[in-house]
Coordinates of C-alpha atoms and ligand atoms in Angstrom, one line a residue:
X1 CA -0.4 -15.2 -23.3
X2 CA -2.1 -13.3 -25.6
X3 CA -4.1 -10.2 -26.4
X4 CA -7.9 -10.7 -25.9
X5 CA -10.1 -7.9 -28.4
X6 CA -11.7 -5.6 -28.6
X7 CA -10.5 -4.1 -25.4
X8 CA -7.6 -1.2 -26.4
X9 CA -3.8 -2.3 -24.7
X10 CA -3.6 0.9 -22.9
X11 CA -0.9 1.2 -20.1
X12 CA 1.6 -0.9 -18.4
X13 CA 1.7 -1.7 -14.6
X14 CA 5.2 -2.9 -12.9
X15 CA 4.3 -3.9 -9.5
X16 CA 8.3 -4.4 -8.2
X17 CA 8.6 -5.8 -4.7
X18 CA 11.4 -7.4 -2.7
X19 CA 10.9 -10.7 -3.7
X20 CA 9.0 -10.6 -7.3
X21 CA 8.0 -8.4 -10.2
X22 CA 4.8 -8.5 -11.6
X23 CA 4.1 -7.2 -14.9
X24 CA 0.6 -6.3 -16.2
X25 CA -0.8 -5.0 -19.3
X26 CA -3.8 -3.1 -19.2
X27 CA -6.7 -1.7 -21.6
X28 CA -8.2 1.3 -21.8
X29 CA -11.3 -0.2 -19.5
X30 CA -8.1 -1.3 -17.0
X31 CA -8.6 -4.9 -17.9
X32 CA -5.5 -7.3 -17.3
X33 CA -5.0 -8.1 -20.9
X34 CA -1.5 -10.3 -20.2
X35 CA 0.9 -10.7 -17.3
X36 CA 3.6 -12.6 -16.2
X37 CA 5.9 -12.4 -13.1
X38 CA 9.9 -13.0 -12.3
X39 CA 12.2 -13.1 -9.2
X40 CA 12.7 -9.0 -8.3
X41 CA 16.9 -9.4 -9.1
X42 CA 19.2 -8.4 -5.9
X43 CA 22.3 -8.9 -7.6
X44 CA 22.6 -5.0 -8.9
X45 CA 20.9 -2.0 -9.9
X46 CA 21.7 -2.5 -13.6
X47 CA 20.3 -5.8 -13.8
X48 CA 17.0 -4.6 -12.3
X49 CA 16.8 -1.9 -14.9
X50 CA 17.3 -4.7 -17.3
X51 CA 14.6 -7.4 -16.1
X52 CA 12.4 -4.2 -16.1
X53 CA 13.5 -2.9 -19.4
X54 CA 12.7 -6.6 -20.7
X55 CA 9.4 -6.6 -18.9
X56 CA 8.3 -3.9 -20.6
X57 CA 9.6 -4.8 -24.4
X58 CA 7.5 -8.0 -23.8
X59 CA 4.3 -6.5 -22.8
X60 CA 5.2 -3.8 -25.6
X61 CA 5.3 -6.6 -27.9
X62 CA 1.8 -8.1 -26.7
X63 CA 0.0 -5.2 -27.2
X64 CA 1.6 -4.4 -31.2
X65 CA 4.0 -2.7 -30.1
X66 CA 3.6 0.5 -29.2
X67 CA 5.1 3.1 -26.9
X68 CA 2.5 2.1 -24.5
X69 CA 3.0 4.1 -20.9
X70 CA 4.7 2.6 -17.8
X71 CA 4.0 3.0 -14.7
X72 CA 6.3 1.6 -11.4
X73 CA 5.1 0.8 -7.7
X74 CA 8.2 0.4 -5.4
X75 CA 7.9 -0.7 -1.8
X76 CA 9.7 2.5 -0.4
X77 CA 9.3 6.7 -0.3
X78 CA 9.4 8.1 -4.0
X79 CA 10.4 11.8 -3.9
X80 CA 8.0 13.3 -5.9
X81 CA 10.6 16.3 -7.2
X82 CA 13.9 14.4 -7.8
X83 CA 12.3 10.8 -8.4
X84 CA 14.5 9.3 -6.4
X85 CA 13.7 6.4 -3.9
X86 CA 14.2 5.5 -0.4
X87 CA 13.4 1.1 -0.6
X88 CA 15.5 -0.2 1.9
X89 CA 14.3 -3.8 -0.2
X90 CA 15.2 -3.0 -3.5
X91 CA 18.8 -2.2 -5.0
X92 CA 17.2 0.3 -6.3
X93 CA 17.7 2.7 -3.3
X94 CA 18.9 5.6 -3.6
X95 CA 18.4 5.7 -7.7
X96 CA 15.6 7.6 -10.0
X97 CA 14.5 4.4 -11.1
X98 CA 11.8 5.4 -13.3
X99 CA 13.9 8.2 -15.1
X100 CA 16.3 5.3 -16.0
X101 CA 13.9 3.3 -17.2
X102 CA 13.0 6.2 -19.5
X103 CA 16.3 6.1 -20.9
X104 CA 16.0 2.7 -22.3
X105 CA 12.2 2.4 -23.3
X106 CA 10.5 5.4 -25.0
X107 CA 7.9 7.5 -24.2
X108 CA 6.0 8.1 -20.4
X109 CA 7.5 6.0 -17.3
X110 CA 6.7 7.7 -13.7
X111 CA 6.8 5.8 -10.5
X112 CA 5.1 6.1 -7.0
X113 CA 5.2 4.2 -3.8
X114 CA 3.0 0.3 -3.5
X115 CA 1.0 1.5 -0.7
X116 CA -0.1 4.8 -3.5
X117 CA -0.5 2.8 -6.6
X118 CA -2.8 0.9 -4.2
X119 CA -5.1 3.5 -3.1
X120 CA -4.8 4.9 -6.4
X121 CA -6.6 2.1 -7.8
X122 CA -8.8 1.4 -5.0
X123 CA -10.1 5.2 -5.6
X124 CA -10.1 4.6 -9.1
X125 CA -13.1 2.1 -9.9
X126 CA -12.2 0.4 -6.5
X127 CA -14.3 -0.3 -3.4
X128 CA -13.3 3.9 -3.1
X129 CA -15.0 4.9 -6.2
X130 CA -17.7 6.3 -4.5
X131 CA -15.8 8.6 -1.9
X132 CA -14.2 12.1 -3.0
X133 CA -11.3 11.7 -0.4
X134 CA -10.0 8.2 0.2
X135 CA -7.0 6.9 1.9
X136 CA -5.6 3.6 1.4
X137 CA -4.5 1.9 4.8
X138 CA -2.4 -1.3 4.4
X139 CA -2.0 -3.4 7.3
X140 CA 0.7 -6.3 6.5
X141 CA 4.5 -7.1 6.6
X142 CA 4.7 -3.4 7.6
X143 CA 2.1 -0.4 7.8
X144 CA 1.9 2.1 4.8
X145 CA -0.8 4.3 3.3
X146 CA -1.8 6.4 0.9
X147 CA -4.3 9.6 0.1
X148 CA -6.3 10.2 -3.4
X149 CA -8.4 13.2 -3.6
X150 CA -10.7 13.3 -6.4
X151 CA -9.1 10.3 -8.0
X152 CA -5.3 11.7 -8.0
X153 CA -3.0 11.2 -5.2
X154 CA -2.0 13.9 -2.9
X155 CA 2.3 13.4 -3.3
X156 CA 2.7 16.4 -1.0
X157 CA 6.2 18.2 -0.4
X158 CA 8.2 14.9 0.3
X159 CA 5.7 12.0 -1.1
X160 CA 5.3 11.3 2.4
X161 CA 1.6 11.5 3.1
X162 CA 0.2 8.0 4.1
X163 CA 3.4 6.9 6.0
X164 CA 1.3 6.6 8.9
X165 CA 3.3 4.0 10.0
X166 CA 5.9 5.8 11.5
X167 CA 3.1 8.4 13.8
X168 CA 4.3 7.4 17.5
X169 CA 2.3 4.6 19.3
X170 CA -0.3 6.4 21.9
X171 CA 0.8 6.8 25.2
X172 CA -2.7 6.1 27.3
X173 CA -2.9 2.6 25.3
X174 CA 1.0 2.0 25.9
X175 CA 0.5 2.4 29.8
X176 CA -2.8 1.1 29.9
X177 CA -1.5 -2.6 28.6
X178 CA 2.1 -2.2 29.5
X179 CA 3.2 -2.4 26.3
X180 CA 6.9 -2.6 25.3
X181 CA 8.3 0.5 23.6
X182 CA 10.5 -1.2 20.5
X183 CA 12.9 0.4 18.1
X184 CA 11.3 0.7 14.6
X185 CA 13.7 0.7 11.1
X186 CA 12.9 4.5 10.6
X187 CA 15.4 4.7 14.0
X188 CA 12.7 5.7 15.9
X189 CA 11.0 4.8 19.0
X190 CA 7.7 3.6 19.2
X191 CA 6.2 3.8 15.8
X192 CA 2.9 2.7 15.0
X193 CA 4.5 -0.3 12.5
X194 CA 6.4 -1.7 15.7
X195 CA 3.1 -3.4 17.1
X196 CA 0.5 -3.1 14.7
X197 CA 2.2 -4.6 11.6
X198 CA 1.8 -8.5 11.0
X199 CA 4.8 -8.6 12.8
X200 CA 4.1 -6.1 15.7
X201 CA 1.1 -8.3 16.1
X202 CA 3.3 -11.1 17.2
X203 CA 5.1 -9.0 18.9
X204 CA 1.5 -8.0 20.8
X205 CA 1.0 -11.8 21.5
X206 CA 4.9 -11.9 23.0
X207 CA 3.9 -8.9 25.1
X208 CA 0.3 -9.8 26.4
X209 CA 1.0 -13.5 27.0
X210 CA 4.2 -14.2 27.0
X211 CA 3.8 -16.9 24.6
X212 CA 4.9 -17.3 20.8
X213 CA 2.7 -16.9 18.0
X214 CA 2.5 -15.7 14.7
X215 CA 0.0 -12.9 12.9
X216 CA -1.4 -15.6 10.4
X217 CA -1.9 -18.1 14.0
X218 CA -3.8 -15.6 15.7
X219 CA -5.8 -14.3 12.8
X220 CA -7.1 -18.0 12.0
X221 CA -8.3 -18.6 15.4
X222 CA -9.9 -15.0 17.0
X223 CA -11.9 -16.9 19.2
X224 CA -9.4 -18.5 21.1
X225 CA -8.9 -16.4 24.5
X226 CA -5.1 -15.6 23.8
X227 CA -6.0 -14.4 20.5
X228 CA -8.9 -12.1 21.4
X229 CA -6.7 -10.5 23.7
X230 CA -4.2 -9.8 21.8
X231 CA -7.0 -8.7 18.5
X232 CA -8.4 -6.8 21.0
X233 CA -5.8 -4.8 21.9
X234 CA -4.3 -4.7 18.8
X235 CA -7.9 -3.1 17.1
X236 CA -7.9 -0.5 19.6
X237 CA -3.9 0.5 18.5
X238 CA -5.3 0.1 14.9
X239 CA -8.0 2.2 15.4
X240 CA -6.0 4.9 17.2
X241 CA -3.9 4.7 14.4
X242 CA -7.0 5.8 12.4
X243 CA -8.4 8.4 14.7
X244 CA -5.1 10.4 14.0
X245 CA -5.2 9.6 10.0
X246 CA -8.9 11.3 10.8
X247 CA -7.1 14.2 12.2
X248 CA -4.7 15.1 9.8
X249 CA -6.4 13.9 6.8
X250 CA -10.0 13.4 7.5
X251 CA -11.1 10.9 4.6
X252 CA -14.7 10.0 4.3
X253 CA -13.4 6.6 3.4
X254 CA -10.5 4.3 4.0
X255 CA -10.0 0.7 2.2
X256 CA -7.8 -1.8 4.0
X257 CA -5.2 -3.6 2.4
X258 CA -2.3 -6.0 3.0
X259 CA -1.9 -9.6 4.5
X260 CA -3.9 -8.6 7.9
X261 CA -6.8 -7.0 6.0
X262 CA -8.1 -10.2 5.2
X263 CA -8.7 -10.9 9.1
X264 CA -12.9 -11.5 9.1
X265 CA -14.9 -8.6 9.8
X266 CA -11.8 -6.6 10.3
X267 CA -13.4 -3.4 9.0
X268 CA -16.5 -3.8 11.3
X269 CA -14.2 -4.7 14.1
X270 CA -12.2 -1.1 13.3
X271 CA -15.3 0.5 12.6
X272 CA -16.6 -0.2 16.7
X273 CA -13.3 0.3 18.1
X274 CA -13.1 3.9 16.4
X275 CA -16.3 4.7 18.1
X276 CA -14.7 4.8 21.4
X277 CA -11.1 6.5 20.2
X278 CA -12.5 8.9 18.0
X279 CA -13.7 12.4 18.6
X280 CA -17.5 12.6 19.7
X281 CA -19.0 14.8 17.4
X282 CA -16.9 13.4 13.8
X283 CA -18.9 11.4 11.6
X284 CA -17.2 8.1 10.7
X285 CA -15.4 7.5 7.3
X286 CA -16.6 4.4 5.8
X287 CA -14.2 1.5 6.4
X288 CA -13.8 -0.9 3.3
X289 CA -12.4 -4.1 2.4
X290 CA -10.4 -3.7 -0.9
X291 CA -11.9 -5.2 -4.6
X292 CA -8.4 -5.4 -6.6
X293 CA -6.4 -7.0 -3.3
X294 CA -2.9 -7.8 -4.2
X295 CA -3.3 -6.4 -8.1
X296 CA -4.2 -3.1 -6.9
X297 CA -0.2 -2.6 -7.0
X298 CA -0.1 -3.1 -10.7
X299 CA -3.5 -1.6 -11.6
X300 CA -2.7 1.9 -9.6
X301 CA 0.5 1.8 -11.2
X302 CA -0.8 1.7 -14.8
X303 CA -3.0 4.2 -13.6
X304 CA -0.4 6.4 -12.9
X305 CA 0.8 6.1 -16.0
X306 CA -2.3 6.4 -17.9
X307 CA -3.1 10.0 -15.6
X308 CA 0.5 11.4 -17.0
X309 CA 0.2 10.6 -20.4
X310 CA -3.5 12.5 -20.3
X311 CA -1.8 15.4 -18.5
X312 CA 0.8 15.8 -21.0
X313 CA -1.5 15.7 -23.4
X314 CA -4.3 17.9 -22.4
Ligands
LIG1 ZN1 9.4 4.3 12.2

């Protein structure tokens, strides 16, 4: 693919998940200008760095070359201090994978969770450009989030804000539906992801009927009685979910992402149910369906980039 003019080739997005790596080049207006994906490699950690490192010549190459900046989103926690990443998918756990990218490619490469680069993006000429304090809530193969004041991410101590999906279930819902208390990947008890994840939603239907049936089954057909049970339910855990992000975080506007964001009418659905679980005197954030979707990845990445480059430069 080639470069289209006028528009500047200004940063480069690496969206790396389990299964693929997607590679975007992006102008100066955050146009995709080329991309191209591959396989995400499980073999080793040094042939990740290379499909990366080759990733990055090519777009490099597209664009003049120049040292364009790089920017990484990794499904996993990114320790904002030592760089180093917690991905149980990746084989890059455990390693600072942007600052050994930086030793192969020259000039800026920083790195930051999927769930960030997403809201990044999203906050960033998104459906949150509007909203000072916006927090990205994805709702898919597991529950993640992120929070961007002012158009930068909030990284905190740990870069743990927006792993929401690890707050414990709530205990009036768990008793009121005799819901089953299920052992989530972080070790713990009872976390959020455990029942309100696309999987957790199955789980739900397992619980609440007895029956077997998948997230993407009962998100086609809401209107059949099983499945509006089991939405039902499953909106009011959501929406819990979001009275506590209210509480600790307080956004004036969250955008939805991830597989069961694209469930119709989700965010009015949320928006109803949060009446009822959320204190009586807050005033609502707006809920909003995502405009970059799955390329938000890639686009907050670059992002990312593009923000470090103009801070070591200012
Ligand atoms: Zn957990």
């Amino acid at each position: 693919m080639s470069v289209s003019t006028p528009e500047r080739a200004a940063a480069i997005g690496l969206d790396v998940g389990g299964t693929k790596i997607e590679a975007t080049l992006f102008s100066d207006a955050m146009t995709a200008l080329a991309s191209r994906r591959r396989p995400t490699p499980s073999s080793s950690y040094a042939d990740l760095l290379a499909a990366l490192e080759e990733e990055v010549s090519w777009l490099r190459q597209q664009a003049g070359p120049v040292a364009l900046p790089v920017g990484i989103g990794v499904p996993g926690v990114v320790d904002p201090e030592s760089g180093v990443s917690l991905c149980a998918n990746l084989v890059a756990n455990g390693e600072a994978l942007a600052r050994d990218l930086a030793t192969r490619v020259t000039g800026t490469v920083v790195m930051a969770n999927d769930c960030k680069c997403f809201t990044l993006s999203e906050a960033n000429g998104g459906a949150g450009r509007n909203h000072a304090r916006v927090f990205g809530l994805i709702l898919g193969t597991g529950i993640g989030g992120g929070l961007c004041q002012d158009g930068q991410l909030v990284l905190g101590h740990n870069g743990l804000p927006g792993e929401i999906g690890h707050y414990g279930l709530p205990a009036q819902l768990m008793i009121q539906h005799d819901l089953p208390l299920v052992q989530c990947g972080c070790g713990r008890m009872g976390c959020t992801e455990t029942l309100i994840s696309g999987t957790g939603m199955a789980r739900l239907f397992q619980a609440l009927t007895g029956n077997t049936r998948s997230a993407p089954e009962i998100a086609a057909t809401p209107a059949d009685p099983d499945n509006a049970r089991v939405l039902e339910v499953w909106t009011a855990l959501a929406a819990d979910l979001i009275h506590a992000i209210q509480l600790h975080i307080d956004p004036d506007c969250i955008v939805l992402g991830g597989g069961l964001s694209n469930i119709d009418g989700l965010e009015i659905r949320l928006g109803k149910a949060l009446e009822r679980a959320a204190l009586p005197f807050v005033r609502p954030p707006a809920i909003l369906k995502p405009e970059f979707g799955d390329s938000s990845g890639g686009r907050g990445a670059a992002l990312l980039a593009l923000q470090a480059e103009e801070r070591v430069s200012a």
